XYZ file of N, CA and C in Angstrom:
783
model
N 0.834 -1.193 0.001
C 0.003 -0.003 0.001
C 0.873 1.252 -0.002
N 0.212 2.426 -0.034
C 0.952 3.682 -0.184
C 1.865 3.959 1.002
N 1.385 3.718 2.248
C 2.205 4.045 3.416
C 3.453 3.201 3.478
N 3.313 1.900 3.127
C 4.489 1.039 3.143
C 5.470 1.436 2.055
N 4.954 1.835 0.910
C 5.827 2.273 -0.185
C 6.624 3.491 0.224
N 5.969 4.441 0.918
C 6.662 5.650 1.366
C 7.795 5.297 2.332
N 7.538 4.354 3.252
C 8.559 3.977 4.211
C 9.750 3.325 3.530
N 9.467 2.450 2.538
C 10.558 1.785 1.821
C 11.360 2.782 0.995
N 10.692 3.809 0.454
C 11.423 4.869 -0.247
C 12.366 5.564 0.713
N 11.865 5.813 1.933
C 12.714 6.429 2.944
C 13.922 5.569 3.259
N 13.725 4.265 3.318
C 14.831 3.348 3.560
C 15.873 3.438 2.460
N 15.401 3.510 1.204
C 16.326 3.584 0.072
C 17.133 4.863 0.121
N 16.490 5.968 0.504
C 17.193 7.250 0.601
C 18.273 7.160 1.663
N 17.918 6.570 2.813
C 18.884 6.442 3.889
C 20.045 5.547 3.479
N 19.730 4.477 2.738
C 20.765 3.534 2.321
C 21.738 4.173 1.336
N 21.211 5.020 0.444
C 22.072 5.678 -0.526
C 22.951 6.723 0.126
N 22.453 7.307 1.221
C 23.186 8.391 1.843
C 24.367 7.938 2.667
N 24.325 6.708 3.192
C 25.392 6.253 4.061
C 25.409 4.743 4.105
N 26.603 4.187 4.257
C 26.693 2.727 4.321
C 26.447 2.227 5.743
N 26.345 3.110 6.725
C 26.120 2.642 8.092
C 25.245 3.613 8.858
N 24.101 3.974 8.287
C 23.235 4.946 8.930
C 22.595 4.422 10.198
N 22.610 3.108 10.390
C 22.071 2.510 11.608
C 22.860 2.952 12.819
N 24.136 3.273 12.630
C 24.995 3.646 13.730
C 25.683 4.967 13.396
N 24.946 6.049 13.484
C 25.454 7.373 13.155
C 26.629 7.713 14.059
N 27.503 8.600 13.600
C 28.791 8.827 14.259
C 28.688 9.592 15.575
N 29.058 8.970 16.704
C 29.151 9.713 17.948
C 30.487 10.432 18.009
N 30.661 11.263 19.032
C 31.872 12.053 19.131
C 32.875 11.426 20.086
N 32.825 10.102 20.193
C 33.774 9.431 21.064
C 33.974 8.013 20.580
N 34.757 7.220 21.336
C 35.038 5.836 20.937
C 36.500 5.709 20.546
N 37.155 4.627 21.017
C 38.591 4.532 20.813
C 38.978 4.098 19.411
N 38.026 3.893 18.504
C 38.382 3.632 17.103
C 38.341 4.906 16.268
N 37.779 5.971 16.853
C 37.479 7.158 16.051
C 38.725 7.853 15.523
N 39.764 7.982 16.358
C 40.950 8.723 15.936
C 41.590 8.092 14.711
N 41.626 6.787 14.672
C 42.239 6.096 13.536
C 41.410 6.286 12.287
N 40.075 6.174 12.435
C 39.212 6.186 11.265
C 38.963 7.578 10.703
N 39.049 8.581 11.551
C 38.695 9.918 11.102
C 39.904 10.782 10.793
N 41.100 10.212 10.806
C 42.278 10.994 10.465
C 42.404 11.105 8.960
N 42.826 12.266 8.496
C 43.018 12.453 7.051
C 41.711 12.520 6.310
N 41.790 12.260 5.000
C 40.623 12.329 4.127
C 40.294 10.941 3.594
N 40.218 9.954 4.449
C 39.987 8.578 4.020
C 38.621 8.431 3.401
N 38.539 7.633 2.347
C 37.245 7.337 1.735
C 36.528 6.300 2.578
N 35.241 6.072 2.252
C 34.476 5.052 2.963
C 35.146 3.703 2.870
N 35.635 3.366 1.677
C 36.290 2.075 1.443
C 37.553 1.974 2.286
N 38.345 3.062 2.307
C 39.570 3.072 3.089
C 39.270 2.961 4.575
N 38.215 3.653 5.017
C 37.842 3.610 6.417
C 37.464 2.201 6.826
N 36.697 1.526 5.948
C 36.314 0.152 6.231
C 37.542 -0.737 6.361
N 38.500 -0.561 5.414
C 39.719 -1.384 5.432
C 40.491 -1.141 6.714
N 40.652 0.135 7.092
C 41.357 0.471 8.314
C 40.662 -0.137 9.524
N 39.353 -0.041 9.550
C 38.549 -0.597 10.635
C 38.781 -2.099 10.753
N 38.716 -2.799 9.616
C 38.886 -4.242 9.627
C 40.290 -4.620 10.090
N 41.312 -3.892 9.596
C 42.691 -4.200 9.966
C 42.928 -3.964 11.452
N 42.393 -2.854 11.965
C 42.567 -2.531 13.369
C 41.918 -3.580 14.259
N 40.686 -3.972 13.902
C 39.979 -4.977 14.681
C 40.722 -6.309 14.661
N 41.179 -6.722 13.474
C 41.881 -8.002 13.344
C 43.183 -7.999 14.146
N 43.930 -6.895 14.075
C 45.199 -6.808 14.792
C 44.974 -6.834 16.296
N 43.978 -6.086 16.753
C 43.703 -6.034 18.186
C 43.262 -7.401 18.697
N 42.428 -8.082 17.913
C 41.969 -9.416 18.284
C 43.124 -10.398 18.378
N 44.047 -10.331 17.403
C 45.188 -11.241 17.379
C 46.076 -11.051 18.604
N 46.332 -9.799 18.966
C 47.166 -9.506 20.136
C 46.521 -10.060 21.402
N 45.204 -9.864 21.539
C 44.514 -10.349 22.731
C 44.576 -11.865 22.836
N 44.334 -12.552 21.726
C 44.314 -14.004 21.758
C 45.693 -14.577 22.055
N 46.742 -13.962 21.502
C 48.103 -14.430 21.779
C 48.437 -14.231 23.254
N 47.990 -13.101 23.806
C 48.240 -12.833 25.231
C 47.547 -13.871 26.104
N 46.332 -14.234 25.735
C 45.588 -15.218 26.510
C 46.292 -16.578 26.505
N 46.898 -16.953 25.359
C 47.562 -18.254 25.249
C 48.775 -18.336 26.171
N 49.383 -17.192 26.503
C 50.599 -17.180 27.300
C 50.328 -17.149 28.801
N 49.076 -16.994 29.182
C 48.758 -16.854 30.595
C 48.873 -18.191 31.323
N 49.342 -18.127 32.565
C 49.432 -19.338 33.387
C 48.056 -19.666 33.935
N 47.940 -20.875 34.542
C 46.660 -21.294 35.083
C 46.146 -20.365 36.160
N 47.019 -19.936 37.089
C 46.589 -19.054 38.176
C 46.079 -17.728 37.652
N 46.792 -17.177 36.670
C 46.381 -15.901 36.084
C 45.037 -16.055 35.384
N 44.846 -17.191 34.718
C 43.596 -17.429 34.004
C 42.410 -17.468 34.966
N 42.595 -18.118 36.116
C 41.533 -18.167 37.125
C 41.217 -16.765 37.615
N 42.257 -15.979 37.871
C 42.068 -14.605 38.326
C 41.309 -13.785 37.295
N 41.652 -13.969 36.033
C 40.981 -13.222 34.977
C 39.528 -13.635 34.808
N 39.243 -14.912 35.032
C 37.851 -15.363 34.973
C 37.021 -14.665 36.043
N 37.620 -14.463 37.201
C 36.922 -13.750 38.278
C 36.672 -12.295 37.887
N 37.691 -11.693 37.276
C 37.540 -10.294 36.830
C 36.457 -10.190 35.764
N 36.443 -11.149 34.838
C 35.439 -11.145 33.774
C 34.041 -11.277 34.360
N 33.880 -12.195 35.319
C 32.568 -12.382 35.961
C 32.142 -11.122 36.701
N 33.088 -10.472 37.387
C 32.752 -9.250 38.112
C 32.329 -8.145 37.156
N 33.028 -8.039 36.029
C 32.661 -7.054 35.010
C 31.243 -7.298 34.500
N 30.925 -8.550 34.222
C 29.589 -8.888 33.728
C 28.532 -8.544 34.771
N 28.827 -8.829 36.040
C 27.890 -8.474 37.112
C 27.677 -6.974 37.171
N 28.758 -6.203 37.040
C 28.654 -4.734 37.087
C 27.876 -4.203 35.877
N 28.102 -4.819 34.712
C 27.374 -4.415 33.500
C 25.893 -4.706 33.655
N 25.561 -5.879 34.179
C 24.162 -6.225 34.411
C 23.506 -5.232 35.367
N 24.248 -4.859 36.394
C 23.726 -3.910 37.379
C 23.397 -2.565 36.741
N 24.281 -2.096 35.856
C 24.038 -0.817 35.182
C 22.854 -0.924 34.234
N 22.731 -2.030 33.518
C 21.579 -2.233 32.626
C 20.292 -2.243 33.423
N 20.295 -2.927 34.569
C 19.101 -2.976 35.417
C 18.716 -1.590 35.904
N 19.728 -0.739 36.098
C 19.476 0.597 36.656
C 18.990 1.591 35.614
N 19.561 1.548 34.401
C 19.249 2.601 33.417
C 18.569 2.086 32.154
N 18.415 0.765 32.020
C 17.747 0.247 30.831
C 18.642 0.263 29.609
N 18.036 0.368 28.432
C 18.751 0.223 27.169
C 19.700 1.389 26.866
N 19.569 2.486 27.580
C 20.481 3.613 27.379
C 19.839 4.853 26.791
N 18.566 4.781 26.410
C 17.907 5.923 25.786
C 17.844 7.129 26.721
N 17.778 6.871 28.026
C 17.696 7.952 29.009
C 18.924 8.000 29.909
N 19.986 7.328 29.508
C 21.203 7.301 30.314
C 21.940 8.638 30.217
N 22.621 9.008 31.289
C 23.426 10.214 31.299
C 24.740 9.966 30.565
N 25.455 11.042 30.239
C 26.760 10.893 29.589
C 27.710 10.091 30.468
N 27.625 10.314 31.776
C 28.489 9.587 32.700
C 28.179 8.096 32.685
N 26.894 7.740 32.648
C 26.504 6.326 32.626
C 26.914 5.665 31.313
N 26.780 6.395 30.200
C 27.216 5.853 28.905
C 28.725 5.649 28.890
N 29.454 6.620 29.443
C 30.911 6.505 29.505
C 31.325 5.336 30.401
N 30.590 5.167 31.504
C 30.880 4.044 32.413
C 30.681 2.709 31.708
N 29.582 2.595 30.957
C 29.326 1.352 30.223
C 30.399 1.126 29.160
N 30.763 2.173 28.437
C 31.782 2.058 27.385
C 33.089 1.542 27.983
N 33.455 2.069 29.145
C 34.689 1.642 29.788
C 34.648 0.188 30.219
N 33.514 -0.231 30.789
C 33.395 -1.622 31.226
C 33.404 -2.582 30.041
N 32.750 -2.183 28.938
C 32.761 -3.043 27.746
C 34.159 -3.150 27.166
N 34.908 -2.045 27.192
C 36.288 -2.068 26.689
C 37.135 -3.050 27.503
N 36.917 -3.064 28.822
C 37.623 -4.029 29.669
C 37.173 -5.452 29.365
N 35.862 -5.625 29.188
C 35.314 -6.957 28.910
C 35.864 -7.518 27.601
N 36.059 -6.642 26.628
C 36.567 -7.072 25.325
C 37.950 -7.720 25.429
N 38.704 -7.360 26.466
C 40.026 -7.950 26.652
C 39.945 -9.448 26.952
N 38.761 -9.911 27.363
C 38.591 -11.315 27.716
C 37.949 -12.129 26.589
N 37.770 -11.516 25.420
C 37.173 -12.255 24.309
C 38.047 -13.458 23.939
N 37.430 -14.630 23.887
C 38.193 -15.849 23.613
C 37.787 -16.514 22.306
N 36.901 -15.879 21.546
C 36.435 -16.454 20.282
C 37.239 -15.828 19.147
N 38.030 -16.640 18.474
C 38.966 -16.118 17.469
C 38.263 -15.684 16.190
N 37.222 -16.410 15.784
C 36.492 -16.089 14.561
C 35.003 -15.942 14.869
N 34.616 -14.853 15.516
C 33.224 -14.733 15.978
C 32.184 -14.749 14.869
N 32.516 -14.236 13.675
C 31.517 -14.216 12.609
C 31.236 -15.616 12.065
N 32.089 -16.574 12.401
C 31.897 -17.950 11.941
C 31.634 -18.908 13.103
N 31.407 -18.341 14.275
C 31.169 -19.155 15.455
C 29.688 -19.498 15.593
N 29.409 -20.723 16.033
C 28.024 -21.141 16.264
C 27.384 -20.335 17.395
N 28.220 -19.723 18.250
C 27.699 -18.912 19.349
C 26.969 -17.665 18.861
N 27.240 -17.255 17.627
C 26.640 -16.040 17.095
C 25.164 -16.217 16.760
N 24.780 -17.424 16.399
C 23.424 -17.643 15.901
C 22.418 -17.774 17.043
N 21.205 -17.303 16.770
C 20.143 -17.393 17.770
C 19.479 -16.055 18.018
N 18.717 -15.992 19.113
C 17.952 -14.787 19.454
C 18.702 -13.978 20.510
N 18.857 -12.673 20.217
C 19.578 -11.776 21.105
C 18.721 -10.546 21.408
N 18.740 -10.123 22.653
C 18.064 -8.873 23.018
C 19.096 -7.761 23.157
N 18.827 -6.632 22.519
C 19.690 -5.458 22.685
C 19.383 -4.839 24.043
N 20.370 -4.831 24.941
C 20.118 -4.354 26.300
C 20.777 -3.013 26.593
N 21.727 -2.565 25.749
C 22.313 -1.231 25.948
C 23.000 -0.794 24.664
N 22.857 0.485 24.346
C 23.563 1.079 23.198
C 23.740 2.571 23.412
N 24.745 3.117 22.751
C 24.931 4.572 22.715
C 24.759 5.108 21.294
N 24.172 4.310 20.402
C 23.986 4.725 19.006
C 23.136 5.991 18.937
N 23.663 7.092 18.402
C 22.887 8.332 18.321
C 21.578 8.173 17.546
N 21.592 7.373 16.471
C 20.374 7.178 15.683
C 19.310 6.485 16.507
N 19.713 5.462 17.265
C 18.746 4.721 18.063
C 18.278 5.545 19.252
N 19.155 6.366 19.802
C 18.742 7.246 20.892
C 17.728 8.270 20.397
N 17.957 8.793 19.190
C 17.024 9.761 18.614
C 15.677 9.106 18.314
N 15.713 7.916 17.721
C 14.481 7.209 17.343
C 13.836 6.476 18.509
N 14.586 6.332 19.602
C 14.161 5.487 20.731
C 13.778 4.101 20.208
N 14.658 3.557 19.402
C 14.450 2.256 18.793
C 14.884 2.284 17.349
N 14.303 1.408 16.547
C 14.672 1.304 15.141
C 13.747 2.067 14.211
N 12.452 1.922 14.404
C 11.501 2.463 13.433
C 11.264 3.953 13.579
N 11.558 4.520 14.741
C 11.277 5.936 14.977
C 9.970 6.172 15.703
N 9.111 5.157 15.762
C 7.828 5.320 16.440
C 7.978 5.387 17.953
N 9.095 4.898 18.469
C 9.328 4.971 19.900
C 9.485 6.391 20.402
N 9.761 7.336 19.488
C 9.911 8.738 19.872
C 8.595 9.502 19.848
N 7.509 8.839 19.428
C 6.197 9.493 19.401
C 5.716 9.751 20.828
N 4.952 10.829 21.052
C 4.448 11.145 22.397
C 3.691 9.972 23.018
N 4.051 9.675 24.255
C 3.361 8.681 25.091
C 3.566 7.229 24.630
N 4.293 7.016 23.549
C 4.653 5.654 23.141
C 5.888 5.242 23.931
N 5.884 4.036 24.481
C 6.999 3.575 25.294
C 7.729 2.420 24.605
N 9.032 2.474 24.688
C 9.856 1.389 24.154
C 9.829 0.207 25.115
N 9.729 -1.013 24.562
C 9.791 -2.211 25.404
C 11.036 -3.041 25.109
N 11.248 -3.423 23.845
C 12.399 -4.297 23.582
C 12.746 -4.362 22.107
N 13.994 -4.755 21.842
C 14.459 -5.079 20.490
C 15.105 -6.451 20.563
N 14.575 -7.382 19.786
C 15.098 -8.750 19.734
C 15.627 -9.002 18.330
N 16.859 -9.476 18.251
C 17.496 -9.741 16.959
C 17.760 -11.240 16.823
N 17.337 -11.814 15.702
C 17.581 -13.228 15.436
C 18.534 -13.363 14.252
N 19.669 -13.996 14.497
C 20.673 -14.203 13.453
C 20.731 -15.685 13.108
N 20.762 -15.987 11.823
C 20.759 -17.376 11.362
C 22.021 -17.695 10.575
N 22.476 -18.932 10.683
C 23.664 -19.367 9.944
C 23.426 -19.365 8.443
N 22.172 -19.228 8.017
C 21.848 -19.149 6.586
C 22.106 -17.753 6.025
N 22.472 -16.800 6.908
C 22.723 -15.437 6.452
C 21.522 -14.521 6.582
N 20.462 -15.005 7.209
C 19.267 -14.194 7.397
C 19.276 -13.539 8.778
N 18.678 -12.343 8.841
C 18.571 -11.633 10.113
C 17.186 -11.026 10.227
N 16.599 -11.123 11.408
C 15.300 -10.505 11.652
C 15.339 -9.786 12.993
N 14.796 -8.586 13.015
C 14.749 -7.806 14.240
C 13.302 -7.475 14.565
N 12.926 -7.695 15.823
C 11.588 -7.377 16.302
C 11.683 -6.184 17.256
N 10.907 -5.157 16.981
C 10.823 -4.003 17.883
C 9.445 -4.007 18.529
N 9.402 -4.026 19.847
C 8.135 -4.027 20.573
C 7.974 -2.689 21.283
N 6.869 -2.016 21.011
C 6.532 -0.746 21.644
C 5.219 -0.895 22.401
N 5.020 -0.045 23.414
C 3.785 -0.041 24.183
C 2.980 1.203 23.814
N 1.738 0.998 23.407
C 0.889 2.081 22.936
C 0.362 2.955 24.089
N 0.081 4.231 23.771
C -0.462 5.143 24.788
C -1.781 4.635 25.352
N -2.067 5.035 26.574
C -3.322 4.766 27.289
C -3.456 3.286 27.641
N -3.563 2.419 26.640
C -3.816 1.000 26.915
C -2.561 0.258 27.344
N -1.392 0.719 26.888
C -0.159 0.004 27.167
C -0.028 -1.287 26.397
N -0.863 -1.445 25.365
C -0.841 -2.678 24.569
C 0.460 -2.767 23.772
N 1.106 -3.951 23.758
C 2.336 -4.112 22.984
C 2.045 -4.274 21.498
N 2.845 -3.631 20.657
C 2.739 -3.815 19.207
C 4.144 -4.126 18.686
N 4.226 -5.048 17.748
C 5.520 -5.519 17.249
C 5.688 -5.238 15.775
N 6.831 -4.648 15.423
C 7.204 -4.451 14.018
C 8.383 -5.374 13.715
N 8.432 -5.886 12.486
C 9.487 -6.816 12.094
C 10.316 -6.215 10.963
N 11.645 -6.316 11.089
C 12.560 -5.864 10.051
C 13.417 -7.061 9.671
N 13.407 -7.437 8.415
C 14.166 -8.616 7.981
C 15.180 -8.235 6.914
N 16.257 -8.989 6.864
C 17.304 -8.714 5.882
C 18.372 -9.779 5.934
N 19.614 -9.365 5.664
C 20.718 -10.314 5.533
C 21.927 -9.879 6.344
N 22.756 -10.847 6.682
C 24.061 -10.543 7.255
C 25.132 -11.121 6.329
N 26.156 -10.321 6.077
C 27.240 -10.731 5.188
C 28.551 -10.664 5.948
N 29.284 -11.760 5.984
C 30.577 -11.793 6.672
C 31.603 -11.033 5.855
N 32.254 -10.062 6.484
C 33.316 -9.279 5.838
C 34.669 -9.909 6.126
N 34.904 -10.250 7.376
C 36.102 -11.000 7.758
C 35.805 -11.755 9.045
N 36.820 -12.259 9.717
C 36.587 -13.119 10.874
C 35.904 -12.408 12.035
N 35.910 -11.081 12.034
C 35.324 -10.365 13.160
C 34.278 -9.336 12.757
N 34.219 -8.984 11.484
C 33.327 -7.912 11.017
C 32.246 -8.480 10.106
N 31.020 -7.999 10.298
C 29.926 -8.378 9.409
C 29.106 -7.142 9.045
N 28.395 -7.250 7.940
C 27.508 -6.182 7.487
C 26.072 -6.682 7.592
N 25.230 -5.888 8.203
C 23.818 -6.252 8.332
C 22.971 -5.238 7.580
N 22.057 -5.727 6.748
C 21.181 -4.837 5.987
C 19.732 -5.256 6.195
N 18.850 -4.255 6.211
C 17.414 -4.508 6.327
C 16.766 -4.250 4.976
N 15.987 -5.222 4.495
C 15.376 -5.109 3.175
C 13.858 -5.023 3.225
N 13.252 -5.595 4.262
C 11.796 -5.603 4.365
C 11.364 -5.117 5.741
N 10.325 -4.288 5.757
C 9.781 -3.752 6.989
C 8.309 -4.113 7.080
N 7.933 -4.776 8.156
C 6.540 -5.135 8.386
C 6.093 -4.454 9.670
N 5.490 -3.272 9.520
C 5.072 -2.500 10.676
C 3.829 -3.087 11.308
N 3.709 -2.928 12.630
C 2.475 -3.277 13.312
C 1.325 -2.517 12.660
N 0.159 -3.152 12.564
C -0.962 -2.584 11.804
C -1.330 -1.174 12.245
N -1.315 -0.913 13.546
C -1.737 0.406 14.012
C -0.683 1.480 13.772
N 0.525 1.075 13.339
C 1.573 2.054 13.035
C 1.633 2.379 11.548
N 1.049 1.549 10.710
C 1.173 1.725 9.269
C 0.595 3.058 8.799
N -0.472 3.513 9.430
C -1.095 4.775 9.032
C -0.176 5.961 9.311
N 0.800 5.773 10.216
C 1.710 6.857 10.587
C 3.052 6.748 9.870
N 3.223 5.758 8.996
C 4.540 5.504 8.422
C 5.054 6.656 7.581
N 4.160 7.448 6.976
C 4.604 8.579 6.149
C 5.261 9.648 7.010
N 4.911 9.698 8.298
C 5.505 10.688 9.188
C 6.976 10.373 9.415
N 7.301 9.076 9.501
C 8.684 8.672 9.725
C 9.493 8.867 8.452
N 8.990 8.308 7.332
C 9.596 8.504 6.020
C 11.100 8.388 6.000
N 11.757 9.420 5.450
C 13.212 9.361 5.280
C 13.970 9.551 6.574
N 13.255 9.683 7.701
C 13.934 9.794 8.981
C 14.371 8.449 9.536
N 14.077 7.366 8.817
C 14.472 6.044 9.275
C 15.983 5.879 9.103
N 16.656 5.336 10.136
C 18.114 5.290 10.115
C 18.692 3.877 10.123
N 17.895 2.869 9.811
C 18.367 1.522 10.082
C 18.615 0.692 8.828
N 18.950 1.296 7.706
C 19.058 0.553 6.450
C 20.229 -0.430 6.432
N 21.377 -0.030 6.970
C 22.563 -0.893 6.870
C 23.538 -0.563 7.992
N 24.275 -1.578 8.436
C 25.270 -1.360 9.482
C 26.469 -2.263 9.253
N 27.668 -1.732 9.470
C 28.898 -2.513 9.464
C 29.385 -2.569 10.903
N 29.476 -3.783 11.447
C 29.783 -3.930 12.863
C 30.865 -4.973 13.085
N 31.677 -4.725 14.107
C 32.687 -5.693 14.545
C 32.204 -6.349 15.827
N 32.346 -7.666 15.891
C 32.026 -8.386 17.128
C 33.288 -8.389 17.977
N 33.252 -7.671 19.078
C 34.451 -7.501 19.898
C 34.438 -8.384 21.143
N 33.292 -8.997 21.430
C 33.196 -9.934 22.568
C 32.037 -10.868 22.291
N 32.248 -12.175 22.492
C 31.188 -13.150 22.221
C 31.320 -14.340 23.149
N 30.219 -14.636 23.858
C 30.117 -15.859 24.654
C 28.740 -16.453 24.373
N 28.381 -17.496 25.095
C 27.051 -18.071 24.947
C 25.966 -17.093 25.382
N 26.329 -16.162 26.278
C 25.319 -15.298 26.892
C 25.360 -13.844 26.454
N 26.522 -13.340 26.048
C 26.647 -11.928 25.726
C 27.399 -11.709 24.409
N 27.039 -10.610 23.751
C 27.720 -10.207 22.519
C 27.877 -8.691 22.530
N 29.078 -8.219 22.236
C 29.348 -6.788 22.120
C 29.757 -6.496 20.680
N 29.131 -5.497 20.079
C 29.482 -5.060 18.722
C 29.826 -3.580 18.753
N 30.726 -3.187 17.855
C 31.073 -1.771 17.702
C 31.043 -1.394 16.234
N 30.657 -0.154 15.990
C 30.651 0.386 14.635
C 31.979 1.076 14.361
N 32.274 1.403 13.092
C 33.506 2.129 12.784
C 33.607 3.461 13.501
N 32.469 4.053 13.855
C 32.472 5.353 14.513
C 32.581 5.246 16.025
N 32.542 4.022 16.559
C 32.699 3.834 18.001
C 31.423 3.584 18.760
N 30.260 3.624 18.094
C 29.017 3.289 18.781
C 29.061 1.823 19.188
N 28.513 1.518 20.356
C 28.548 0.129 20.814
C 27.149 -0.408 21.050
N 27.043 -1.736 20.974
C 25.764 -2.437 21.128
C 26.007 -3.663 21.998
N 25.327 -3.739 23.120
C 25.443 -4.883 24.022
C 24.187 -5.737 23.896
N 24.391 -7.001 23.528
C 23.283 -7.943 23.384
C 23.387 -9.043 24.439
N 22.210 -9.490 24.911
C 22.134 -10.619 25.832
C 21.282 -11.702 25.176
N 21.749 -12.937 25.232
C 21.006 -14.022 24.584
C 19.664 -14.232 25.267
N 18.633 -14.412 24.455
C 17.296 -14.680 24.975
C 17.226 -16.126 25.449
N 16.654 -16.329 26.597
C 16.510 -17.675 27.145
C 15.282 -18.351 26.566
């Protein structure tokens, strides 16, 4: 119908304008200095990003192999404590849409420490990657502005509930955004489906091709239009276990996912 066509046109505009509009550039992040120096093209920036991620991952894994048993036990305790502290912050402030700069900085620091304990050498090819994941914290400016993916979370009196991402070894990806409607508090779910493409052992590209809005949101889709920011994302998996996944964009935005039980 007309409203869905308008939304898809908006997606195409966003996709043409940027290769990673899902994760608009924040003014911080420890990858930013490398990527934003000089007049690098998008292609060059991607290459630099991939090389930096691969090199950092290699150094970490080599360091882990050299650790003695006692040190390994100590580090496991540190990793567990970090995860407990991260969970505590998520419980306190939620997904990050209303978090203060200090809370976002605190989370960024803890995730950077947690990344030092990543033990998966090829996360984009690991079976641990597949399944259902809930996004529990992010500092993505686009998502903070939209209060979610579709932009409807920023509408007056509409409340954000959750974002669930399902990744499949077949290369398919589906994201569910659940919002709570005004007055009734009734949950409504929109579905975004697309593909994931492996770029290298740690970096993947995710694109959204189809949008299936909840029925009561379709009439408002023209309002969102070209303001949709979720057409494509290039992300590095910097930490992966059975329970948690951390991703970062070339601009330094981070995404913390927890596996759905």
